Tab-separated table of C-alpha atoms in Angstrom:
chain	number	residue	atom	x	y	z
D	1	UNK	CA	78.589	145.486	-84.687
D	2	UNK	CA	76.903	148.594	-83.039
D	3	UNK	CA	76.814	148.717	-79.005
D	4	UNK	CA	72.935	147.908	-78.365
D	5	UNK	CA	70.976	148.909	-75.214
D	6	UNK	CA	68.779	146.343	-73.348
D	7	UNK	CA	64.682	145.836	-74.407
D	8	UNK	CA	62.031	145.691	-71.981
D	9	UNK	CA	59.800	142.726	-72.227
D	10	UNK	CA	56.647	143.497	-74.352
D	11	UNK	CA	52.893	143.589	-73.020
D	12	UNK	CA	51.612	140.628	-73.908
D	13	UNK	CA	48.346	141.892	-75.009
D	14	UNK	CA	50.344	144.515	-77.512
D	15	UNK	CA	52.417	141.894	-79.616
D	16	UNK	CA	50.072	140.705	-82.154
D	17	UNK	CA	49.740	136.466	-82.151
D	18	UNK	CA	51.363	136.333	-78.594
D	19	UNK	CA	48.812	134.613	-76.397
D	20	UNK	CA	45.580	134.163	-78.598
D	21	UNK	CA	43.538	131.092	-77.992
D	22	UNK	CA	43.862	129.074	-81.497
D	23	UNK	CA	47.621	129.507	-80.238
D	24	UNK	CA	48.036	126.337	-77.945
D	25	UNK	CA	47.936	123.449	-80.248
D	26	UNK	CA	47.855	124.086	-83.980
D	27	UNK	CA	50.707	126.808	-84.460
D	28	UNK	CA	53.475	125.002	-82.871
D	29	UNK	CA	55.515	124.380	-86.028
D	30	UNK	CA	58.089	122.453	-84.305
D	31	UNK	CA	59.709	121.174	-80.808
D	32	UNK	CA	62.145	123.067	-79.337
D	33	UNK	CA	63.622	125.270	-76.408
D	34	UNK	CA	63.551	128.972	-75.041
D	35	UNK	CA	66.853	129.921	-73.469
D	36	UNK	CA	65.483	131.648	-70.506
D	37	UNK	CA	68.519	132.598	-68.035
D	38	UNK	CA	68.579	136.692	-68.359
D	39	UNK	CA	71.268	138.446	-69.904
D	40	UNK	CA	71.891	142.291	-69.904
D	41	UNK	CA	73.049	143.862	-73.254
D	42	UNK	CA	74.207	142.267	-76.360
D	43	UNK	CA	77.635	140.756	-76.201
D	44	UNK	CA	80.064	140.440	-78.749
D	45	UNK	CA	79.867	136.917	-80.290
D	46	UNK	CA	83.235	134.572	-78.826
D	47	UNK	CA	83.214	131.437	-80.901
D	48	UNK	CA	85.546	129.667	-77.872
D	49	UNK	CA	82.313	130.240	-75.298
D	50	UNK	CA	79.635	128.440	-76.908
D	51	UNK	CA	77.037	129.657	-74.142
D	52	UNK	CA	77.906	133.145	-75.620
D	53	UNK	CA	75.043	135.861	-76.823
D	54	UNK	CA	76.076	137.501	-80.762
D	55	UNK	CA	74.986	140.674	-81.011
D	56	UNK	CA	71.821	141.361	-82.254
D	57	UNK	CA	72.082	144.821	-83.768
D	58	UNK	CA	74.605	145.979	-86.564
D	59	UNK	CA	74.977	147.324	-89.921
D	60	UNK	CA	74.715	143.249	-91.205
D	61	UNK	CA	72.774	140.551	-89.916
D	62	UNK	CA	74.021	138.094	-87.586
D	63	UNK	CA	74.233	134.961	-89.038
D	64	UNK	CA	76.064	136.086	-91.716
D	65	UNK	CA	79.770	136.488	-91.394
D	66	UNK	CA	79.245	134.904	-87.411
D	67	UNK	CA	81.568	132.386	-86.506
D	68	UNK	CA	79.590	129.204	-87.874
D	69	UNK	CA	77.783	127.566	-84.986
D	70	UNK	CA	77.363	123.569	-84.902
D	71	UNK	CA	73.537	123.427	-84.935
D	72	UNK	CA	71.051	124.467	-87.957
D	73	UNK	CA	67.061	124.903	-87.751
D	74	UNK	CA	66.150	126.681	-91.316
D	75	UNK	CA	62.445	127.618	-91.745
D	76	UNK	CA	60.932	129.119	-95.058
D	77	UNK	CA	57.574	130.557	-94.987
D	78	UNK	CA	54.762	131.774	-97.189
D	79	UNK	CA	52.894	134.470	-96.471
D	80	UNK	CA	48.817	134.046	-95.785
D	81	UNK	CA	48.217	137.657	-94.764
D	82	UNK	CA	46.867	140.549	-97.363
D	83	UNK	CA	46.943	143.026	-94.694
D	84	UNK	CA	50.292	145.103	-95.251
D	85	UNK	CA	49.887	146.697	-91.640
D	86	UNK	CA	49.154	143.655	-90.110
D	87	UNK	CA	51.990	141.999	-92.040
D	88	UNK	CA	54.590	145.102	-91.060
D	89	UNK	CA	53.568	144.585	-87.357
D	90	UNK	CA	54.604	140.608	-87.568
D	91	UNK	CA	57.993	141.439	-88.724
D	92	UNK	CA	58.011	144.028	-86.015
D	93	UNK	CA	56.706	141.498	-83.188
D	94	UNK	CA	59.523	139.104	-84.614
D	95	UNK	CA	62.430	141.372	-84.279
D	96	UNK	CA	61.601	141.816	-80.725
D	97	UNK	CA	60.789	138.205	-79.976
D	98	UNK	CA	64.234	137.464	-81.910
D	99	UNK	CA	66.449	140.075	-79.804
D	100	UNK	CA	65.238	138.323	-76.909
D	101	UNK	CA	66.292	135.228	-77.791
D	102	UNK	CA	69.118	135.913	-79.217
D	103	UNK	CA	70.086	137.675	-75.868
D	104	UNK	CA	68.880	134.246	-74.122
D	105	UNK	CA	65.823	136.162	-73.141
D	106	UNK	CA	62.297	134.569	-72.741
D	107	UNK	CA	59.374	135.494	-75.402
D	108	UNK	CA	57.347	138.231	-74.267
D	109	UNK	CA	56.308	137.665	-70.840
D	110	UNK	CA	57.750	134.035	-70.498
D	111	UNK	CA	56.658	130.457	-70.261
D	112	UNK	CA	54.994	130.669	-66.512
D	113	UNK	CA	53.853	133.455	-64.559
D	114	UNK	CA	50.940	134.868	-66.773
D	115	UNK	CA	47.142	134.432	-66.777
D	116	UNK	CA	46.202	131.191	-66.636
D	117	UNK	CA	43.603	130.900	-68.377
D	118	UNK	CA	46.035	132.122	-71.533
D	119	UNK	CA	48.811	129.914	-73.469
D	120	UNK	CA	51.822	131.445	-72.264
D	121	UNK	CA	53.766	133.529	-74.433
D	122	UNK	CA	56.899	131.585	-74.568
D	123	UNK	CA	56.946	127.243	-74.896
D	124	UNK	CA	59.886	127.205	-71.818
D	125	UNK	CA	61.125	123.533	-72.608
D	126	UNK	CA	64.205	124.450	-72.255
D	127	UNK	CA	64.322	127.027	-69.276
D	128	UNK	CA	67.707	127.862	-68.302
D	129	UNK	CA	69.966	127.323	-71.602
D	130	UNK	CA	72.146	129.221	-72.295
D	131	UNK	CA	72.200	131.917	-75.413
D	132	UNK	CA	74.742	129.011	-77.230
D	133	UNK	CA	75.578	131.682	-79.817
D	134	UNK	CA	71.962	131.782	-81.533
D	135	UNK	CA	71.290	133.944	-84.410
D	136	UNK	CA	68.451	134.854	-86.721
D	137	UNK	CA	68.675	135.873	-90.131
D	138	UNK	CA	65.945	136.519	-92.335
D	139	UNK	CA	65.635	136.301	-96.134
D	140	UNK	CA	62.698	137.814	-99.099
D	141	UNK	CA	62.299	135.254	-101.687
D	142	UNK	CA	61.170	136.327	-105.169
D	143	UNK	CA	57.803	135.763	-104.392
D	144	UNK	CA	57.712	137.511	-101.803
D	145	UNK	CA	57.726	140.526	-104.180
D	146	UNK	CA	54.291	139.513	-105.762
D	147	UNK	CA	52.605	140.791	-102.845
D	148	UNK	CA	52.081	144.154	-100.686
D	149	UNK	CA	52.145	145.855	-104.186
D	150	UNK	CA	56.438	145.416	-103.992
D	151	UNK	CA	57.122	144.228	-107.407
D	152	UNK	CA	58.750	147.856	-107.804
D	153	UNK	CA	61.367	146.803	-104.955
D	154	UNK	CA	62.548	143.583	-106.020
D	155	UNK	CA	66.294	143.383	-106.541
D	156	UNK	CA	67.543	142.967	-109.968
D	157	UNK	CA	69.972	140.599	-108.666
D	158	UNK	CA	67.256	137.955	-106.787
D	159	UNK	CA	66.903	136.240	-109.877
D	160	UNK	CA	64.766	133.225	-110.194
D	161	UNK	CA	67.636	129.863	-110.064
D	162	UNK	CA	67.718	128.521	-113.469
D	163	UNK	CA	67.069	124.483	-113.688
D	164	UNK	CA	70.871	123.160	-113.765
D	165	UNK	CA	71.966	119.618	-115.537
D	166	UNK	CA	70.926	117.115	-112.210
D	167	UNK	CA	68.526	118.860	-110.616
D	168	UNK	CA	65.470	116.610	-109.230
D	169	UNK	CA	64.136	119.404	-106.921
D	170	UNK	CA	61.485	118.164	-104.372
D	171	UNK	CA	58.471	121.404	-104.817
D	172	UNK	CA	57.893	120.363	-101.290
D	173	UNK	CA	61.596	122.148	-100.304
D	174	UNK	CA	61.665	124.410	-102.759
D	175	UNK	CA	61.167	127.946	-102.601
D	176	UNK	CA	59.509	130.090	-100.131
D	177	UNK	CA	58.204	133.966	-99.223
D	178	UNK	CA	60.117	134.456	-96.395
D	179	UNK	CA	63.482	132.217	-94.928
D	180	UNK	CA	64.695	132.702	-91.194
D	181	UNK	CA	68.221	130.869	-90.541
D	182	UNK	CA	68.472	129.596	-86.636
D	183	UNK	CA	71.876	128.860	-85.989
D	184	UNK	CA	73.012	127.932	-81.883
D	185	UNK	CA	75.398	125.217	-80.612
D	186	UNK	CA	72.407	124.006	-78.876
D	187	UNK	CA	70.034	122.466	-80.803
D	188	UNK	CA	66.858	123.188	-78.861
D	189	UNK	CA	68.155	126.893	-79.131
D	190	UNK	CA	67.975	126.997	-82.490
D	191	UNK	CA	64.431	125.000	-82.814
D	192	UNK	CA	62.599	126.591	-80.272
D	193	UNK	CA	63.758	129.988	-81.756
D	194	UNK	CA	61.977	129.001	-85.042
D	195	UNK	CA	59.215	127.307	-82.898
D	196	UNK	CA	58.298	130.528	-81.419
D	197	UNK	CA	58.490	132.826	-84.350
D	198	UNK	CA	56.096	130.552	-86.645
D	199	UNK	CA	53.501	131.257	-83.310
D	200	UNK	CA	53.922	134.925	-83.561
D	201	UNK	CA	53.187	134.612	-86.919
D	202	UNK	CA	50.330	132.083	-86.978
D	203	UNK	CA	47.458	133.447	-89.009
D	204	UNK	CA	50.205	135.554	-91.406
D	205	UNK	CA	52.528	133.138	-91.953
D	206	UNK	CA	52.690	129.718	-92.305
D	207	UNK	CA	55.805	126.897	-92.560
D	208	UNK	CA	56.611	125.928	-96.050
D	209	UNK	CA	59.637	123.659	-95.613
D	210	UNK	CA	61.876	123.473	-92.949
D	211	UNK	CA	65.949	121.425	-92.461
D	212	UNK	CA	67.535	121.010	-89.680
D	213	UNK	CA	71.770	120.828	-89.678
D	214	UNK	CA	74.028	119.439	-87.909
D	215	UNK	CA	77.648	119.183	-87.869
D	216	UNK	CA	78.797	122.426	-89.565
D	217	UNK	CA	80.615	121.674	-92.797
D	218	UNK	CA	82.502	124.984	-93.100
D	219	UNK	CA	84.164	127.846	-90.918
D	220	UNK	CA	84.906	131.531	-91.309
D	221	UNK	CA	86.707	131.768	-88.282
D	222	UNK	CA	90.791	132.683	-89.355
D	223	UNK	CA	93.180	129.317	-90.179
D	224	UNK	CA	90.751	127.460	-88.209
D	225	UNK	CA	90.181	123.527	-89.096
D	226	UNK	CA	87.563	122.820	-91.745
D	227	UNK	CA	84.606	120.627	-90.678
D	228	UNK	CA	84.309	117.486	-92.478
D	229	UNK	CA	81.253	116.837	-94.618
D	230	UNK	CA	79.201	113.254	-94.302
D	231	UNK	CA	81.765	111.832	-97.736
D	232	UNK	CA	84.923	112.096	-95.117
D	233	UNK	CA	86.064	115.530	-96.553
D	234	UNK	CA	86.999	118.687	-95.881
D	235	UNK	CA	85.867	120.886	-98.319
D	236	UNK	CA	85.799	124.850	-98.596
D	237	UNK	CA	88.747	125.426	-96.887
D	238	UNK	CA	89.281	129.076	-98.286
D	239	UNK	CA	86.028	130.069	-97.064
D	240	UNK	CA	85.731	133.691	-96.345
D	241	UNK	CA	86.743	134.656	-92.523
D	242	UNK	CA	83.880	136.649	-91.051
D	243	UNK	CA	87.247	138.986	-90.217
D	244	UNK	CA	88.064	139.437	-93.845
D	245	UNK	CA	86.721	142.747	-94.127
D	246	UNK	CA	87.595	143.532	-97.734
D	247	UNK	CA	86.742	140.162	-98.969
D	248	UNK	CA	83.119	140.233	-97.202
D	249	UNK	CA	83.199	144.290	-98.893
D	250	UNK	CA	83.803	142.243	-102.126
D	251	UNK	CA	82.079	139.384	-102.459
D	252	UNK	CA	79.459	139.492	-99.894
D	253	UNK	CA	77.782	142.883	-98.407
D	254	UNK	CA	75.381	144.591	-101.201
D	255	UNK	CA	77.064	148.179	-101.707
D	256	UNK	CA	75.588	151.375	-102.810
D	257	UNK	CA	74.315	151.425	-106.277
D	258	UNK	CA	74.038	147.533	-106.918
D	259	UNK	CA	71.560	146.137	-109.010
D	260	UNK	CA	70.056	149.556	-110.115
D	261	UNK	CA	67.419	151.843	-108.279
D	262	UNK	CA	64.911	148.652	-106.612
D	263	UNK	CA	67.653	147.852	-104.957
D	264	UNK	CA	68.766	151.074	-102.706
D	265	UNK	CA	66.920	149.034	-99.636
D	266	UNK	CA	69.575	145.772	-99.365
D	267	UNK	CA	72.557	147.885	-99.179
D	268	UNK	CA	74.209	146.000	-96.015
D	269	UNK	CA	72.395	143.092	-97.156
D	270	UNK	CA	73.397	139.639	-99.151
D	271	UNK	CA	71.392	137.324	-101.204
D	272	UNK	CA	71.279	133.788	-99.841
D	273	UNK	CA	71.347	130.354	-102.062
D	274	UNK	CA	69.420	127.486	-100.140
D	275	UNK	CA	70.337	124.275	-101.516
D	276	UNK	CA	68.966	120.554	-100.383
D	277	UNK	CA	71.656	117.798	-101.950
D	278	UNK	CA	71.134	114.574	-101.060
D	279	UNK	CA	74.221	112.249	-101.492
D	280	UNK	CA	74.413	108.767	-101.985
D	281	UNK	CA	75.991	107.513	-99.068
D	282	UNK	CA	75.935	103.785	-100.141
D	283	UNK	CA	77.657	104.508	-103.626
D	284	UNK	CA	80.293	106.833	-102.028
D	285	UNK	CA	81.372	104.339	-99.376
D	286	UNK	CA	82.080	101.465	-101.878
D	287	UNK	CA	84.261	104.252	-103.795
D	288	UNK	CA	88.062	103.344	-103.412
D	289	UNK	CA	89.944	105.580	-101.831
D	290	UNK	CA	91.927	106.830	-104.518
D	291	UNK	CA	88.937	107.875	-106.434
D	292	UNK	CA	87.340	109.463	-103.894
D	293	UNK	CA	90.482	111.202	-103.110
D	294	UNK	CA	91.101	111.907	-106.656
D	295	UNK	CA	86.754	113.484	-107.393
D	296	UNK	CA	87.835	116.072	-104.416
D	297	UNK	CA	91.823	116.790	-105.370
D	298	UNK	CA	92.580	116.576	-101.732
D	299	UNK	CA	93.933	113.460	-99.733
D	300	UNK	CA	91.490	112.144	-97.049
D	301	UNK	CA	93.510	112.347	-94.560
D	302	UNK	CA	95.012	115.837	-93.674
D	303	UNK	CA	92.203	117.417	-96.427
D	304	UNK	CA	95.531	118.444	-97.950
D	305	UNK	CA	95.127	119.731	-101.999
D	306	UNK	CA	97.158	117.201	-104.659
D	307	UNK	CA	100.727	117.169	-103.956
D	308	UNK	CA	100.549	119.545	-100.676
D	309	UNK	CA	100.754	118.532	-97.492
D	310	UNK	CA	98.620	120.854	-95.311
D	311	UNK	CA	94.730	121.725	-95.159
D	312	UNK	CA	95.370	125.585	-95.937
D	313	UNK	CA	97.978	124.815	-98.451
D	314	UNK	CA	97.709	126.665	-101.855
D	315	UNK	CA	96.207	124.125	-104.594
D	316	UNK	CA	98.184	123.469	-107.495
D	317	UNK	CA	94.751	122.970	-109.780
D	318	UNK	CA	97.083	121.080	-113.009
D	319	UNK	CA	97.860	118.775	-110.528
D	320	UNK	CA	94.542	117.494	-109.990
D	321	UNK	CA	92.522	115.332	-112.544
D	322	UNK	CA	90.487	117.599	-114.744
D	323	UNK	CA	86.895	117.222	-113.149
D	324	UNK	CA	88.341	117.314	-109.625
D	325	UNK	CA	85.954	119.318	-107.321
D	326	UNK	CA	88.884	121.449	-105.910
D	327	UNK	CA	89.606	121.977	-109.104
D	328	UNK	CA	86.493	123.233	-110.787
D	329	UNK	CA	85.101	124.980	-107.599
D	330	UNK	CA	88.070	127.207	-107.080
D	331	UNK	CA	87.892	131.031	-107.787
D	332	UNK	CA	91.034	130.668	-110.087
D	333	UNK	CA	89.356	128.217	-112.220
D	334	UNK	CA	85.792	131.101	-112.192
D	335	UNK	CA	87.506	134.339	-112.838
D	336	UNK	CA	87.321	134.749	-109.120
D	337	UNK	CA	84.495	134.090	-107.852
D	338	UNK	CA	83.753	133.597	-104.688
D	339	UNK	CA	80.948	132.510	-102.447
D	340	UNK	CA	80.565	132.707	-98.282
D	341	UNK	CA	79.424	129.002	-97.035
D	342	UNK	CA	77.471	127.725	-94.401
D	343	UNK	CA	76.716	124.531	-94.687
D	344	UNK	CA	75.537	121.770	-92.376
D	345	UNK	CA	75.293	118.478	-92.588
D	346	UNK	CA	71.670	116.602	-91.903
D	347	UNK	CA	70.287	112.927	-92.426
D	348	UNK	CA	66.554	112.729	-92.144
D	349	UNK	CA	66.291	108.836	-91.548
D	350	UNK	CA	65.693	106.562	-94.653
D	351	UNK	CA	64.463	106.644	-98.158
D	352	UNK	CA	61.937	103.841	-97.880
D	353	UNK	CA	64.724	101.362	-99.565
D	354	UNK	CA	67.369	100.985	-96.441
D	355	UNK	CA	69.365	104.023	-98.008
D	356	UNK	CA	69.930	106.967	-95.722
D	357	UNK	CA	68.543	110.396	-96.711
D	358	UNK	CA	72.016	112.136	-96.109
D	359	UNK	CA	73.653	114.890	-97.002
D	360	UNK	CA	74.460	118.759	-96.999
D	361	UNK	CA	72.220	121.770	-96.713
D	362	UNK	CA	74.473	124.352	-98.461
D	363	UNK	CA	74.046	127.796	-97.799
D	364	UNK	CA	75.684	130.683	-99.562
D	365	UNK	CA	75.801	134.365	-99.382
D	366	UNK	CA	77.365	136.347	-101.849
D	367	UNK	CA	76.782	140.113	-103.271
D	368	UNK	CA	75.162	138.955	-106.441
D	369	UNK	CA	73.740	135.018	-107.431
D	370	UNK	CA	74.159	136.212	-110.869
D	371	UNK	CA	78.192	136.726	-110.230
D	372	UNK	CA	78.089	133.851	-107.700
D	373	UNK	CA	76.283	130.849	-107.241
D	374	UNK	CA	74.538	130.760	-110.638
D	375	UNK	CA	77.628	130.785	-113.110
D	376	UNK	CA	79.628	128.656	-110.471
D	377	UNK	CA	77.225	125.981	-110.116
D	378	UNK	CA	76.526	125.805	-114.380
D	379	UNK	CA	80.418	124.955	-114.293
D	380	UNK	CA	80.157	122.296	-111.165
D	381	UNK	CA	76.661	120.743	-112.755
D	382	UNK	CA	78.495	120.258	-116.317
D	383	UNK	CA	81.567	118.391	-115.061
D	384	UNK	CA	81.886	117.599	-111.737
D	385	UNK	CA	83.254	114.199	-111.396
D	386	UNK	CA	80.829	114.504	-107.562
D	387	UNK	CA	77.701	114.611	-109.203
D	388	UNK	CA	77.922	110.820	-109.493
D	389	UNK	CA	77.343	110.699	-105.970
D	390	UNK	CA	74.835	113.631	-105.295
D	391	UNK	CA	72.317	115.190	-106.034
D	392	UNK	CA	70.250	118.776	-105.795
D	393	UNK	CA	66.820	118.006	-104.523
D	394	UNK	CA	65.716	121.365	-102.946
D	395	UNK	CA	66.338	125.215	-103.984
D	396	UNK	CA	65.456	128.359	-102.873
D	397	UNK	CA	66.929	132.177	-102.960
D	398	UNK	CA	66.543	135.232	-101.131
D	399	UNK	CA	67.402	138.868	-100.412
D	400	UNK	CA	68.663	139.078	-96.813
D	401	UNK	CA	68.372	142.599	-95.832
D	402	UNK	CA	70.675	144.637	-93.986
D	403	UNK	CA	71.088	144.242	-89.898
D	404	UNK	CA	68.580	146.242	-87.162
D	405	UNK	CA	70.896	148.770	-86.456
D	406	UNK	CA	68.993	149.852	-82.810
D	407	UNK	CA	66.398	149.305	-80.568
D	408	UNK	CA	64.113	151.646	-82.849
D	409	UNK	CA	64.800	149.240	-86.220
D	410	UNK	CA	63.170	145.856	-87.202
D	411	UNK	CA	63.466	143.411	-89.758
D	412	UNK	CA	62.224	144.504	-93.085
D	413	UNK	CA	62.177	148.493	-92.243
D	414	UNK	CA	64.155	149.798	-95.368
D	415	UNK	CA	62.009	147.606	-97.257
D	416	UNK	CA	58.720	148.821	-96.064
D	417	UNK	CA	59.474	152.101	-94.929
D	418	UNK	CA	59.215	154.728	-97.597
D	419	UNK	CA	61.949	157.449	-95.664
D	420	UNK	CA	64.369	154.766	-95.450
């Protein structure tokens, strides 16, 4: 990360969306909370303080390689605007709003204060939080590319997801224009912060789908403990550190010259693999304990691999039954390869027949879905002894572009801006 300099609060009369009238009632996408108590410059992110600000600015979003927060609000959008300038500005308007946040900065010119006969520029229902490590990261879906006269820019490697054996994906969570990732150890943080950025962009944008997470399911901070997902297990456990510079080099940051000449614009960047599984809680927890042991490879306990008898142990894959998830997931079993997770747990109440709607929101970055995700989940989706008890319900996939680098940058600049 790159040593930022403090922003000013913008007029509110110069950020477009910011205190219009058809504001008050009918943008507000979602309930939330503005972490208002001022901070000074970015600060390096410290997983151990979770009131903490992560630096904004860098060479890579935020978000990314970050130590993996607790709390998830995940927004995609679709775009309603034909107006590139008007379009450019938004993402402009955002990056400032988002800095501001991130920094545990109010919107504009706050929640109270203003003219009173104007909505005020920030919701303030949660005045005084704390930063709680919140970071933005925004995503280009394929369609995306169909407007503003872009198809020329779209990556080679965002690739349309193929339909894999299982899938029963809900068209109401699936795709999107644009994603933005909200991740905080508060969970107002991380809603309000998505709250506020679908009223910047009301009239451009609007809310497709939206998940919230809970409960992180996997780490990339060093030997740390790996969360346990809503089955009881710990899964993931040689997840990519976000200190693992060569593996993040590798597997994760978009380097010169990938994916031909469209895609000169994402170096820095990382293409992100949305996925809504729902898993059948019920089923699972009338599963022995052998089996359920023996469709992971790993004892329940300790999250140990067969026949270890540590977490972080290396797996001896012959050991475990042939359609063991360890077994089929791991990078020796893929030619090597290997995905950075994010996952989060959520449960959105019930089905309609008593049965929970539970499960994980997976989210992966890697340097190319058609070296990653897409070949590793064709193996998983063919023999998985899991997919008994889950099942993929909602997709999506986008180009996350590289980091604002200063004060002077914004989201979506080497995209837009021909001299980049």
């Amino acid at each position: 990360m790159t040593e930022t300099q403090g922003s000013a609060a913008p007029s509110r009369r110069s950020l477009i969306g910011w205190g219009g009238a058809g504001l008050a009632l009918g943008a507000a996408a979602a309930g939330g909370a503005v972490a208002a108590a001022k901070a000074g410059n970015d600060v390096e992110p410290t997983a151990a303080e979770a009131g903490a600000a992560v630096a904004f600015h860098g060479a890579n979003q935020a978000g990314i390689a970050t130590p993996v927060q607790d709390r998830l609000h995940f927004a995609t959008f679709d775009v309603k605007t034909e107006d590139r300038a008007e379009f450019v500005q938004m993402l402009k308007d955002w990056t400032a709003a988002a800095h501001r946040m991130t920094a545990g900065e109010a919107v504009g010119e706050g929640a109270y204060g203003g003219l009173a006969e104007a909505p005020p520029d920030d919701t303030g229902e949660a005045l005084g939080l704390k930063p709680s490590r919140l970071t933005l990261t925004i995503g280009f879906g394929p369609s995306f590319f169909e407007k503003f006269g872009l198809s020329g820019k779209r990556p080679e490697a965002l690739v349309d997801l193929p339909r894999f054996p299982g899938d029963n994906l809900d068209r109401t969570r699936t795709g999107g224009d644009l994603c933005i990732q909200a991740c905080a150890d508060d969970p107002q943080v991380a809603v309000h912060a998505i709250r506020n950025l679908a009223r910047i962009g009301f009239g451009k944008v609007a809310i497709r789908w939206s998940q919230l997470g809970f409960g992180k399911t996997s780490s990339t901070t060093p030997d740390a403990q790996t969360p346990r997902n809503l089955m009881g297990f710990k899964d993931g456990t040689r997840n990519i550190a976000g200190t693992e510079t060569d593996r993040l080099k590798k597997f994760v940051w978009v380097g010169d010259g990938d994916g031909g000449k469209n895609s000169a614009w994402m170096t820095g960047g990382s293409y992100l693999v949305a996925r809504r599984i729902r898993m059948h809680i019920e089923t699972w927890d009338r599963t022995s304990l052998q089996e359920q042991e023996d469709i992971f490879g790993r004892d329940k306990g300790e999250g140990a691999p067969v026949g270890k008898a540590k977490e972080h142990d290396k797996p001896f894959l012959k050991a475990m039954k042939p359609d063991a998830h360890v077994r089929l997931a791991h990078p020796d079993s893929n030619d090597g390869i290997t995905i950075l997770r994010r996952g989060y747990s959520f449960t959105d109440g019930t089905d309609g027949m008593g049965r929970l709607e539970a499960g994980l929101f997976f989210l992966a970055y890697q340097r190319d879905v058609r070296k990653g995700f897409i070949p590793l989940q064709r193996r998983l989706s063919a023999t998985d002894a899991l997919n008994e008890y889950i099942q993929h319900v909602g997709s999506a996939v986008f180009a996350v572009p590289p980091g604002v680098r200063d004060k002077d940058d914004w989201w979506g600049r080497t995209l837009f801006s021909e001299e980049a």
